[in-house]
Tab-separated table of C-alpha atoms and ligand atoms in Angstrom:
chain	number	residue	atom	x	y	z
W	177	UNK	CA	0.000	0.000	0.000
W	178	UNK	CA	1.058	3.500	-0.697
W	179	UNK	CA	-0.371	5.819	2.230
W	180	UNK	CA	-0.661	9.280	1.365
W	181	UNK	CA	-2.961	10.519	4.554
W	182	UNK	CA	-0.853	11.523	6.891
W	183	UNK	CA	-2.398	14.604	7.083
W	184	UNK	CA	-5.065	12.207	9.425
W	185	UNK	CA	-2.017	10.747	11.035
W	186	UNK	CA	1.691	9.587	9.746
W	187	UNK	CA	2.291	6.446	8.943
W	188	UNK	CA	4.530	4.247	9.448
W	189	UNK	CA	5.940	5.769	12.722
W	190	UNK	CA	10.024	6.406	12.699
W	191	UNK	CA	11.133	2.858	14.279
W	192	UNK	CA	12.373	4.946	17.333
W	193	UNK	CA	8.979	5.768	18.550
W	194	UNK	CA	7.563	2.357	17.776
W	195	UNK	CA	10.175	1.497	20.270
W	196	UNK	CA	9.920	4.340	22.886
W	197	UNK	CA	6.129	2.898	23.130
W	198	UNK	CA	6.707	-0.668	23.683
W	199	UNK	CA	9.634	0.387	25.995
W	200	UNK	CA	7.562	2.614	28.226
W	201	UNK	CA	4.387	-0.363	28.247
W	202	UNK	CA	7.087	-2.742	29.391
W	203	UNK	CA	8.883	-0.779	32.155
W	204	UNK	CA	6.984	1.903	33.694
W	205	UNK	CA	4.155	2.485	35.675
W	206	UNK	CA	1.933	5.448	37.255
W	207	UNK	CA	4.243	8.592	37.581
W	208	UNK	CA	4.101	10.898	40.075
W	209	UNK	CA	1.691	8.838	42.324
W	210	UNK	CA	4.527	6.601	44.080
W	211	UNK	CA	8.441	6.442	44.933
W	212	UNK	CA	8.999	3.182	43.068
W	213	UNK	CA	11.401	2.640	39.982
W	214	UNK	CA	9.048	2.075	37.085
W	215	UNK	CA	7.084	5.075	38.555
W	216	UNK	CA	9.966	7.724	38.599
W	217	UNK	CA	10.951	6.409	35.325
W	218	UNK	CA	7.474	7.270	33.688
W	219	UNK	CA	7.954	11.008	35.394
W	220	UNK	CA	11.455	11.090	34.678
W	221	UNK	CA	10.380	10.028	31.165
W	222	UNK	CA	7.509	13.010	30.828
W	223	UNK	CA	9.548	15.399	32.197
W	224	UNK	CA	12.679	14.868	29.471
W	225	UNK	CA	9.370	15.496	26.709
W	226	UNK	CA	8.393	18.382	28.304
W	227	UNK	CA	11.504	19.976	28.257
W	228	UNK	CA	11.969	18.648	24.823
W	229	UNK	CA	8.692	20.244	23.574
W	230	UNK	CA	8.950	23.639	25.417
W	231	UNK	CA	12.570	23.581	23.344
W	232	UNK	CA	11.055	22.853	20.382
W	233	UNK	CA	7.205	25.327	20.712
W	234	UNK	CA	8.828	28.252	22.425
W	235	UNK	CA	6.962	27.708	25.601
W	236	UNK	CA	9.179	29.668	27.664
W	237	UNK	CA	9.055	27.353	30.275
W	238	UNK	CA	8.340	23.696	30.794
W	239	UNK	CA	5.354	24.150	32.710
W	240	UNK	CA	3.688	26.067	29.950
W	241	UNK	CA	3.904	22.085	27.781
W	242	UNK	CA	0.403	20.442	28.854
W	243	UNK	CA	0.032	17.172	27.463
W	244	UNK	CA	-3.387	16.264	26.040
W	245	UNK	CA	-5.410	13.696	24.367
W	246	UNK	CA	-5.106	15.337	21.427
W	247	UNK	CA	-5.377	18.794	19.217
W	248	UNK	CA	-9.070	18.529	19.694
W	249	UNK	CA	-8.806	18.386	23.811
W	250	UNK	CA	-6.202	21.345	23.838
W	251	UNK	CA	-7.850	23.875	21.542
W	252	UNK	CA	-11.001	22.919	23.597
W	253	UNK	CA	-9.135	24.010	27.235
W	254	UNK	CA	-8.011	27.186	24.994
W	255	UNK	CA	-11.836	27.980	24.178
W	256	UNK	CA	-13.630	27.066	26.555
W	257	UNK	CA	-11.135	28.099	29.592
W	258	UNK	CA	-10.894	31.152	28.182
W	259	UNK	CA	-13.757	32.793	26.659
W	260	UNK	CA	-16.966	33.901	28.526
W	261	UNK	CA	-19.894	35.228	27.725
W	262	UNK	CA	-20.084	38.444	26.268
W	263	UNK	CA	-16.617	38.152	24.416
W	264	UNK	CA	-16.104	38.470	20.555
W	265	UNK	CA	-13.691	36.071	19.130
W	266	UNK	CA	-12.281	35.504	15.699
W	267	UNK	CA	-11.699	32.955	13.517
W	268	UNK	CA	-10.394	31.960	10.071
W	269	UNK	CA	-12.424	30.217	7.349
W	270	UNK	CA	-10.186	27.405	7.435
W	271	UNK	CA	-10.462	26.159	11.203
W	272	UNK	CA	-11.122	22.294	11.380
W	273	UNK	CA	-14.452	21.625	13.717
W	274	UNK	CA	-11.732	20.794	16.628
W	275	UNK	CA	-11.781	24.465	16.381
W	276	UNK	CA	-15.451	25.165	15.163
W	277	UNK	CA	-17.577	22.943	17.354
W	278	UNK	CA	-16.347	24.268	20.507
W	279	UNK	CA	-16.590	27.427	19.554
W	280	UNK	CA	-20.363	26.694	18.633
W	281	UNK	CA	-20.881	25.644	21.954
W	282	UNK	CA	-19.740	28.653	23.577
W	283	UNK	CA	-21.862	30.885	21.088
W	284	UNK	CA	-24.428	28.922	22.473
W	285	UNK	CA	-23.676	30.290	25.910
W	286	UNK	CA	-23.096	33.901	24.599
W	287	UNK	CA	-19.994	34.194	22.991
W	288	UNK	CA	-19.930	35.812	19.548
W	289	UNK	CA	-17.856	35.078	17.365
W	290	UNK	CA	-16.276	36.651	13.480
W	291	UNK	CA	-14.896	34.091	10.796
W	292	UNK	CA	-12.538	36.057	9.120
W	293	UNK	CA	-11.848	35.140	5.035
W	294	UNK	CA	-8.512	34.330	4.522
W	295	UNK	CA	-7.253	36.290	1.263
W	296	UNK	CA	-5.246	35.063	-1.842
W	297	UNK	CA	-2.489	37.278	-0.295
W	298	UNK	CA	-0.942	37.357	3.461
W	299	UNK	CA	-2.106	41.015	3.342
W	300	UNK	CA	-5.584	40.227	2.656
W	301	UNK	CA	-5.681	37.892	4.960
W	302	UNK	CA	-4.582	39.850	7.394
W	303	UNK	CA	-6.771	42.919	6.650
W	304	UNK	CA	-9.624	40.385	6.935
W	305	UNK	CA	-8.361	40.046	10.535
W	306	UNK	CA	-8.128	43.664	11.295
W	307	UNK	CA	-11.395	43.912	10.036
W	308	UNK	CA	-13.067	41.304	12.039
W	309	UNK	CA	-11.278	42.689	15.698
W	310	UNK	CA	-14.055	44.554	17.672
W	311	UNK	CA	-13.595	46.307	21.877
W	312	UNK	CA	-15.031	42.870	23.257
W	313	UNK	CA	-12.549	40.759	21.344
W	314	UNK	CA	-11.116	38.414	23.683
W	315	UNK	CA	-9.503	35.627	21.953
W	316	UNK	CA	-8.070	35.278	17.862
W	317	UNK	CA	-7.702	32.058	16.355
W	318	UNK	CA	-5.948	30.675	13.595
W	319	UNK	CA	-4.824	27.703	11.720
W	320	UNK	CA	-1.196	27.129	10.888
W	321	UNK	CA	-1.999	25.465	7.734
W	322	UNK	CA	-4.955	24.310	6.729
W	323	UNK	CA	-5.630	20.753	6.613
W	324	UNK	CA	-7.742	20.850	3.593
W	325	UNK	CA	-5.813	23.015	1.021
W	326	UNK	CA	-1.881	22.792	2.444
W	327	UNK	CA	-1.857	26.551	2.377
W	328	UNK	CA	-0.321	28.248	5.757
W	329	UNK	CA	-1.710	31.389	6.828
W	330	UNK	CA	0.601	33.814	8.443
W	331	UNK	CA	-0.439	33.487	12.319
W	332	UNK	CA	2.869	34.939	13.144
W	333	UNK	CA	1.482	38.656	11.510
W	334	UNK	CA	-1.962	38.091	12.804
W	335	UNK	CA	-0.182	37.705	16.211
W	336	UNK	CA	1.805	40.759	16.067
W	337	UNK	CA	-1.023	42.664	14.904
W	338	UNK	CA	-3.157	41.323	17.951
W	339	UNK	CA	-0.646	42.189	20.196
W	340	UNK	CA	-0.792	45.697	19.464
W	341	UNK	CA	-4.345	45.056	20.950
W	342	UNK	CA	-3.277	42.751	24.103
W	343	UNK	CA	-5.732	39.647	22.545
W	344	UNK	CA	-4.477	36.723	23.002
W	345	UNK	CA	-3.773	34.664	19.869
W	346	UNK	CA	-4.292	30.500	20.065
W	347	UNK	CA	-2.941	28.332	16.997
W	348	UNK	CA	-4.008	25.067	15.366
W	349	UNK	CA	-0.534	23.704	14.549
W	350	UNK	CA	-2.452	20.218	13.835
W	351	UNK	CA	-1.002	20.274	10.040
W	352	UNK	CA	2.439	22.602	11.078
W	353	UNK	CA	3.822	20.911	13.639
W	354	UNK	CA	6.970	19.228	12.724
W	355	UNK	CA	6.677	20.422	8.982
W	356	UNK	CA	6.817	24.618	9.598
W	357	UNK	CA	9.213	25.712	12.102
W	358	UNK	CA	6.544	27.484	14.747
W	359	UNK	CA	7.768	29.482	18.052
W	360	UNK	CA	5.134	30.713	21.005
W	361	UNK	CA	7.724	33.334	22.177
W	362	UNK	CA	9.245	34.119	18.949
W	363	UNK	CA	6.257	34.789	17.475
W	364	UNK	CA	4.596	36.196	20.031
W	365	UNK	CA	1.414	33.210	20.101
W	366	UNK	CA	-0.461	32.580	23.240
W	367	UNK	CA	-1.453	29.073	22.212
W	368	UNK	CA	-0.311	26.325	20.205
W	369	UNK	CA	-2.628	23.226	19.740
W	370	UNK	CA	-1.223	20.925	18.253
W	371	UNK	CA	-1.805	16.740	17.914
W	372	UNK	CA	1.582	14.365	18.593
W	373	UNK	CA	0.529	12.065	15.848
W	374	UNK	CA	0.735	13.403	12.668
W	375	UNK	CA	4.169	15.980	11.675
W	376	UNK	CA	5.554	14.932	15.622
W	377	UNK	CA	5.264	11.407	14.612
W	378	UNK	CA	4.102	10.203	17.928
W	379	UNK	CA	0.553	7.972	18.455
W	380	UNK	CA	-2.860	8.560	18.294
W	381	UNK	CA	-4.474	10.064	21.232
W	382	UNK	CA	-1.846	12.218	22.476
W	383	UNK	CA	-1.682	16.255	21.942
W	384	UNK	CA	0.114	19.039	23.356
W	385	UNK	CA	-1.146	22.108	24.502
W	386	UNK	CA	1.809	25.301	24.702
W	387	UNK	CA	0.489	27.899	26.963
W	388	UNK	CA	2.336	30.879	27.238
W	389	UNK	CA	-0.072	32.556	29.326
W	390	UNK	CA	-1.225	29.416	31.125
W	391	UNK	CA	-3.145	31.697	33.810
W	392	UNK	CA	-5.455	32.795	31.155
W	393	UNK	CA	-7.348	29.349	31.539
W	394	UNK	CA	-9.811	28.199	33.917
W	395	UNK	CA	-9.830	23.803	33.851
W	396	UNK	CA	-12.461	22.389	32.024
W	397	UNK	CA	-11.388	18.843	33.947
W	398	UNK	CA	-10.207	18.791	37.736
W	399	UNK	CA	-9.194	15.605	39.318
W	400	UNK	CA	-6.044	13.773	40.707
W	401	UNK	CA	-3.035	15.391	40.188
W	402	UNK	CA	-0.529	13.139	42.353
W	403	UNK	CA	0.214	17.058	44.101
W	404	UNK	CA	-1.749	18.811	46.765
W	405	UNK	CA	-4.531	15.930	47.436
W	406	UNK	CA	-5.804	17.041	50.343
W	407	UNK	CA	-7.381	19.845	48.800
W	408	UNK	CA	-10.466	19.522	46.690
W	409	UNK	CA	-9.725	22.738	45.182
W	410	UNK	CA	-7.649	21.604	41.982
W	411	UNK	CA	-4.144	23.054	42.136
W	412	UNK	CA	-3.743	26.685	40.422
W	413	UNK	CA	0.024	26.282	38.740
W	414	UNK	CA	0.911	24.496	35.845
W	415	UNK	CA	1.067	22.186	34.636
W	416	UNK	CA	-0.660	20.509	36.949
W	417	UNK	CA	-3.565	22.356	36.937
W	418	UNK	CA	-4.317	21.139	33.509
W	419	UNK	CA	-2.997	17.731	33.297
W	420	UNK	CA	-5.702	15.297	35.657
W	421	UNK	CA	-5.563	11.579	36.019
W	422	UNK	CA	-3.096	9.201	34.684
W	423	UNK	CA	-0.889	10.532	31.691
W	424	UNK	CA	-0.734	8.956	28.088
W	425	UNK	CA	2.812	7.257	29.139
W	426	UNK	CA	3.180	5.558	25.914
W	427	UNK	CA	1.674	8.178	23.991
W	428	UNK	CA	4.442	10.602	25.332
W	429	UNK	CA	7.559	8.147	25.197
W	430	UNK	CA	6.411	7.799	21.636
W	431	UNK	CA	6.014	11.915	21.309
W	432	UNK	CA	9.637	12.554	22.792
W	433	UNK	CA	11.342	9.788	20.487
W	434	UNK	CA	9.160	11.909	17.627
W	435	UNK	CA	10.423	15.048	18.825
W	436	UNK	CA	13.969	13.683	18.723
W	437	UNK	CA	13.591	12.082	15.402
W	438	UNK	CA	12.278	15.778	13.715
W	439	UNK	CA	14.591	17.757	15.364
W	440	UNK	CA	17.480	15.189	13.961
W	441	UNK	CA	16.175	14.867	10.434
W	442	UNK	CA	15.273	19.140	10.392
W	443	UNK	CA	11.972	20.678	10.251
W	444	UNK	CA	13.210	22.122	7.302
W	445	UNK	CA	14.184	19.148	5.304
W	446	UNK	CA	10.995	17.157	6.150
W	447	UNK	CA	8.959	20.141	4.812
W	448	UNK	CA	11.690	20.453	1.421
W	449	UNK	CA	10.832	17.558	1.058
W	450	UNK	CA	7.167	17.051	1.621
W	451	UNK	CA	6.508	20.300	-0.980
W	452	UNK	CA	8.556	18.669	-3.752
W	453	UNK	CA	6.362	15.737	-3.292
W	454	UNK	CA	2.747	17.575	-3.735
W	455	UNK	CA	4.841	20.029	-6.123
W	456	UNK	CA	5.711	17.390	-8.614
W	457	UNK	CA	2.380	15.834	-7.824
W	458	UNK	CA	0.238	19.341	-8.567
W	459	UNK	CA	2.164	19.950	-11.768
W	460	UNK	CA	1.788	15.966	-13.178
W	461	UNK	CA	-2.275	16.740	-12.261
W	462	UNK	CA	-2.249	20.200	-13.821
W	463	UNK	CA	-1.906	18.569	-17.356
W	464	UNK	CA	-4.910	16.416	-16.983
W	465	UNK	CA	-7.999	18.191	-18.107
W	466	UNK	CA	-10.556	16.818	-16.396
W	467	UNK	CA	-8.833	17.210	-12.989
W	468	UNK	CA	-9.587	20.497	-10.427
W	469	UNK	CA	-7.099	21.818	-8.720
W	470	UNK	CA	-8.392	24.412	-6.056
W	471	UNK	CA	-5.364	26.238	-5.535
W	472	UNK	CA	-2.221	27.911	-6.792
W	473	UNK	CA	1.099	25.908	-7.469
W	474	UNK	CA	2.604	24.828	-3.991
W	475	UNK	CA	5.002	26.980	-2.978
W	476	UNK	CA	7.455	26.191	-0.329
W	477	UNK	CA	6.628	29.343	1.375
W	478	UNK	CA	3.015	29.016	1.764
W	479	UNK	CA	2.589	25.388	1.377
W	480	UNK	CA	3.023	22.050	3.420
W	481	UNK	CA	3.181	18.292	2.144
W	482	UNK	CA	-0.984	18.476	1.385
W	483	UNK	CA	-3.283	18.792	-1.934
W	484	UNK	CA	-6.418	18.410	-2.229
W	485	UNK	CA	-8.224	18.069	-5.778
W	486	UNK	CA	-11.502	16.000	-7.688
W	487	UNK	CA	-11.596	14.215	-10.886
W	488	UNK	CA	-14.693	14.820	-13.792
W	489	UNK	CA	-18.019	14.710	-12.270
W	490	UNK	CA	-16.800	11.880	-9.501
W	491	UNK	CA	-17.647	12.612	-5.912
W	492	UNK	CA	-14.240	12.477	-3.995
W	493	UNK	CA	-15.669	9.135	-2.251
W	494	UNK	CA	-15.737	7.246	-5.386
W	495	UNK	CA	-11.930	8.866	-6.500
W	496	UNK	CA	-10.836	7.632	-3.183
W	497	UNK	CA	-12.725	4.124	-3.780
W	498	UNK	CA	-10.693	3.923	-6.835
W	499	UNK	CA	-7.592	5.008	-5.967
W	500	UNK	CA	-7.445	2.576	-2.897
W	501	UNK	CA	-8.116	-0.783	-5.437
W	502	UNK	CA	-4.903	0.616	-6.584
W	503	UNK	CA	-3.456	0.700	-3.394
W	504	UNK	CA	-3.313	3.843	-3.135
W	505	UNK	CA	-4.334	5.374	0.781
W	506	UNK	CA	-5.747	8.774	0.801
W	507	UNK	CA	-8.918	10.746	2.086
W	508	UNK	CA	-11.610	11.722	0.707
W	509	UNK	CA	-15.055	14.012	1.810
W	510	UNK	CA	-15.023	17.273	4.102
W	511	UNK	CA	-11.833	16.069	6.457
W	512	UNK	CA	-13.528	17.666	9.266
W	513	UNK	CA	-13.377	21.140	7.889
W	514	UNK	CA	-16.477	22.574	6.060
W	515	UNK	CA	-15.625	26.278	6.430
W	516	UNK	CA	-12.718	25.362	4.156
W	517	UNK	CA	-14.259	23.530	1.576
W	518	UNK	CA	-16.914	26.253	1.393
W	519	UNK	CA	-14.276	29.064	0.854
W	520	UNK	CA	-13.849	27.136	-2.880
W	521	UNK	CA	-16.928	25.621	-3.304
W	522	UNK	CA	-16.549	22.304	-2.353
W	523	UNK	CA	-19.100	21.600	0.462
W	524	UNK	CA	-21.223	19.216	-1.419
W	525	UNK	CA	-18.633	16.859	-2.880
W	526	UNK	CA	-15.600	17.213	-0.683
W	527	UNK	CA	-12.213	16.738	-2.220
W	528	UNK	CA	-9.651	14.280	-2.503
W	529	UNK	CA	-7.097	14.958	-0.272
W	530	UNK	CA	-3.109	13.853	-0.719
W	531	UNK	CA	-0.744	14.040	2.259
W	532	UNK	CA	2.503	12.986	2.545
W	533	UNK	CA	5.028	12.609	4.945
W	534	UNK	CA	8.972	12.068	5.243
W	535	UNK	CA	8.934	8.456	4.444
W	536	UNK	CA	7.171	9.265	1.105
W	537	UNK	CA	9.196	8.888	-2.379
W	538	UNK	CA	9.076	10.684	-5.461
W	539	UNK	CA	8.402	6.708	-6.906
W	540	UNK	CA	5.132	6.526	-4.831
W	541	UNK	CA	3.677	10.285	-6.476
W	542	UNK	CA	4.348	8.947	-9.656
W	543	UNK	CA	2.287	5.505	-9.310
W	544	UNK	CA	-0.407	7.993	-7.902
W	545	UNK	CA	-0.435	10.449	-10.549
W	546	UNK	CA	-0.128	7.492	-13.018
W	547	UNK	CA	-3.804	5.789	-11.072
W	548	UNK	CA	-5.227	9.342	-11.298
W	549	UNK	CA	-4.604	9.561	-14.905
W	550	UNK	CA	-6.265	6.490	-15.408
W	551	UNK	CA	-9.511	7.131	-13.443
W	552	UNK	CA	-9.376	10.683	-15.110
W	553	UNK	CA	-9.410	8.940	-18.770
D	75	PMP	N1	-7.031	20.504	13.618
D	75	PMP	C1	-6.672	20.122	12.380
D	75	PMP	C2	-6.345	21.176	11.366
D	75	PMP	C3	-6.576	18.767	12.057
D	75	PMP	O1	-6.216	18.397	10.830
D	75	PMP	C4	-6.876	17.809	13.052
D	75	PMP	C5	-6.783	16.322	12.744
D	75	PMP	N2	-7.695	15.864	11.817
D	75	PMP	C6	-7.256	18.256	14.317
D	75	PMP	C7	-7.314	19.603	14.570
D	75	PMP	C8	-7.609	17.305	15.414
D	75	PMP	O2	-6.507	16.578	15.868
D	75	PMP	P1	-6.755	15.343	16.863
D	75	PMP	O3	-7.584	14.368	16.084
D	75	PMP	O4	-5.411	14.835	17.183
D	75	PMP	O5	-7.478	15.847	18.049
């Protein structure tokens, strides 16, 4: 099989992390509960991640990396710790529904919020932003790259614009992370969401969650916390305030052999490489008439390892269908995102989406473009 959606999650994993899993199922137990060996190794274990990922996100300080069950569960804590009723927020057109349903559920509960259109240029985009800002508004959000089109928006301007304003500015890094170098204090961002398992090669079921302003957040989950437990009032610093129950152990060893494994092969190079892919992909598709191709040429600039396109009059299920008889792997329909696909007109039939990661060749585009061709003739 050639699997080209690791935009949902990469696959294979780096044989490092597969490792770092089985390792930590095999000799650790609860951390921070007891004094016993395979316990302090499991805390020992999170707390070499954590200083890892605050490294690696800019946190500023390793109490400001909250580990998660996923993207989904940290931009929740961001939205719904955060915003109350009677605030304004503002979104881009391009936020995923990890993004959008929480934030329907606090409009529900008075929030308001703006989507704001992202532009064909970083400028429009950002005036679209500007635009959208109003006194109340108490929270921006926006994607790193979207994971329907590949494009990146530039969060890094909208923050510095937002900071001129003192609003705090959360990113979904779900589709950067690993693949676009991305910096809390550099770049001035509040928040970074972001999932283990897809550009951080980790597993399923394990996020990250870089608060730079961690006080900003009230819990949306108390419980035990292995500190303070004769309290019932859940502790007030970080992370600890944010991280109840038992940790993800194997989801983290497997994050921190990821982080290691990205930060030895280079953000950079994964990403050279992942555009070349979709490049050489976009331009072997661009000479096949009855294919559509929503956006412009990748671009290494604007663009991550991701394209998204339909063929004739076929729904994108039925391309997918196809294309996976061939062996091919990809994903098809609204990929969680129908703001996106109704910024270029593709609510009712989705598109077919192409994703690559690091282990993809330039061999494996070709046998896809070649079983496109085919299903296009
Ligand atoms: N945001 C975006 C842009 C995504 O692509 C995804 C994954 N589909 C998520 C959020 C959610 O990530 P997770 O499933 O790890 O919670």
């Amino acid at each position: 099989m050639i699997y080209l959606d690791n935009a949902a999650t990469t696959f294979p994993k780096p044989q490092s992390v597969r490792r770092a899993a089985a390792n930590s199922v095999m000799t650790m137990a609860n951390p921070g509960r007891s004094g016993h060996r395979p316990a302090m190794a499991a805390g020992e274990m999170i707390y070499r991640c954590r200083v890892k990922a605050s490294e690696f996100f800019g946190a500023g300080s390793v109490e400001n990396v909250i580990f998660t069950p996923g993207c989904t569960y940290s931009a929740n804590m961001v939205i719904k710790g955060l915003l109350k009723s009677g605030d304004h927020a503002v979104v881009s057109d391009m936020e995923h529904n990890a993004v959008m349903r929480p934030m329907h559920t606090m409009s529900e509960k008075g929030v308001a919020y703006t989507i704001a259109r992202t532009g064909e240029t970083d400028d429009e985009t950002l005036a679209s932003f500007r635009d959208a800002l109003r006194s109340n508004t108490r929270l921006v959000i926006c994607t790193h790259v979207s994971n329907v089109w590949g494009q990146r928006l530039p969060v890094e301007r909208i923050a510095a614009l937002c900071r001129q304003y003192g609003i705090p500015v959360m990113t979904d890094a779900a589709q950067s992370a690993g693949v676009f170098p991305i910096n809390a204090e550099e770049n001035g961002i509040d928040f970074i969401c972001a999932p283990a398992h897809k550009g951080l090669y980790g597993t399923m079921g394990t996020g990250i969650l870089i608060a730079r302003h961690p006080e900003l957040l009230k819990t949306i989950t108390e419980g035990g916390t292995g500190s303070g437990s004769l309290s019932l009032s859940q502790p007030d610093f970080p992370p600890d305030k944010f991280e109840s129950g038992t940790p993800n152990v194997p989801g983290i060893a497997a994050l921190s052999a990821g982080l290691d494994f990205v930060k030895q092969t280079g953000v950079e190079r994964i990403h050279d490489h992942e555009v070349k892919l979709v490049t050489y992909l976009y331009d072997r598709l661009s000479k096949m008439s009855s294919i559509t191709l929503y956006t412009p040429r990748p671009n290494a600039m604007r663009n991550g390892g991701l394209l998204s396109f339909n063929v004739g009059n076929l729904s994108s299920e039925e391309t997918a269908a196809y294309l996976f008889e061939k062996g091919i792997a990809v994903r098809a329909g609204l990929h969680c995102s129908p703001l996106a696909h109704r910024r270029y007109g593709t609510e009712k039939r989705g598109a077919v989406r192409i994703s690559t990661s690091y282990f993809n060749t330039m061999n494996e585009m070709e046998s896809a473009a070649r079983a496109i061709s085919m299903i296009a003739r």
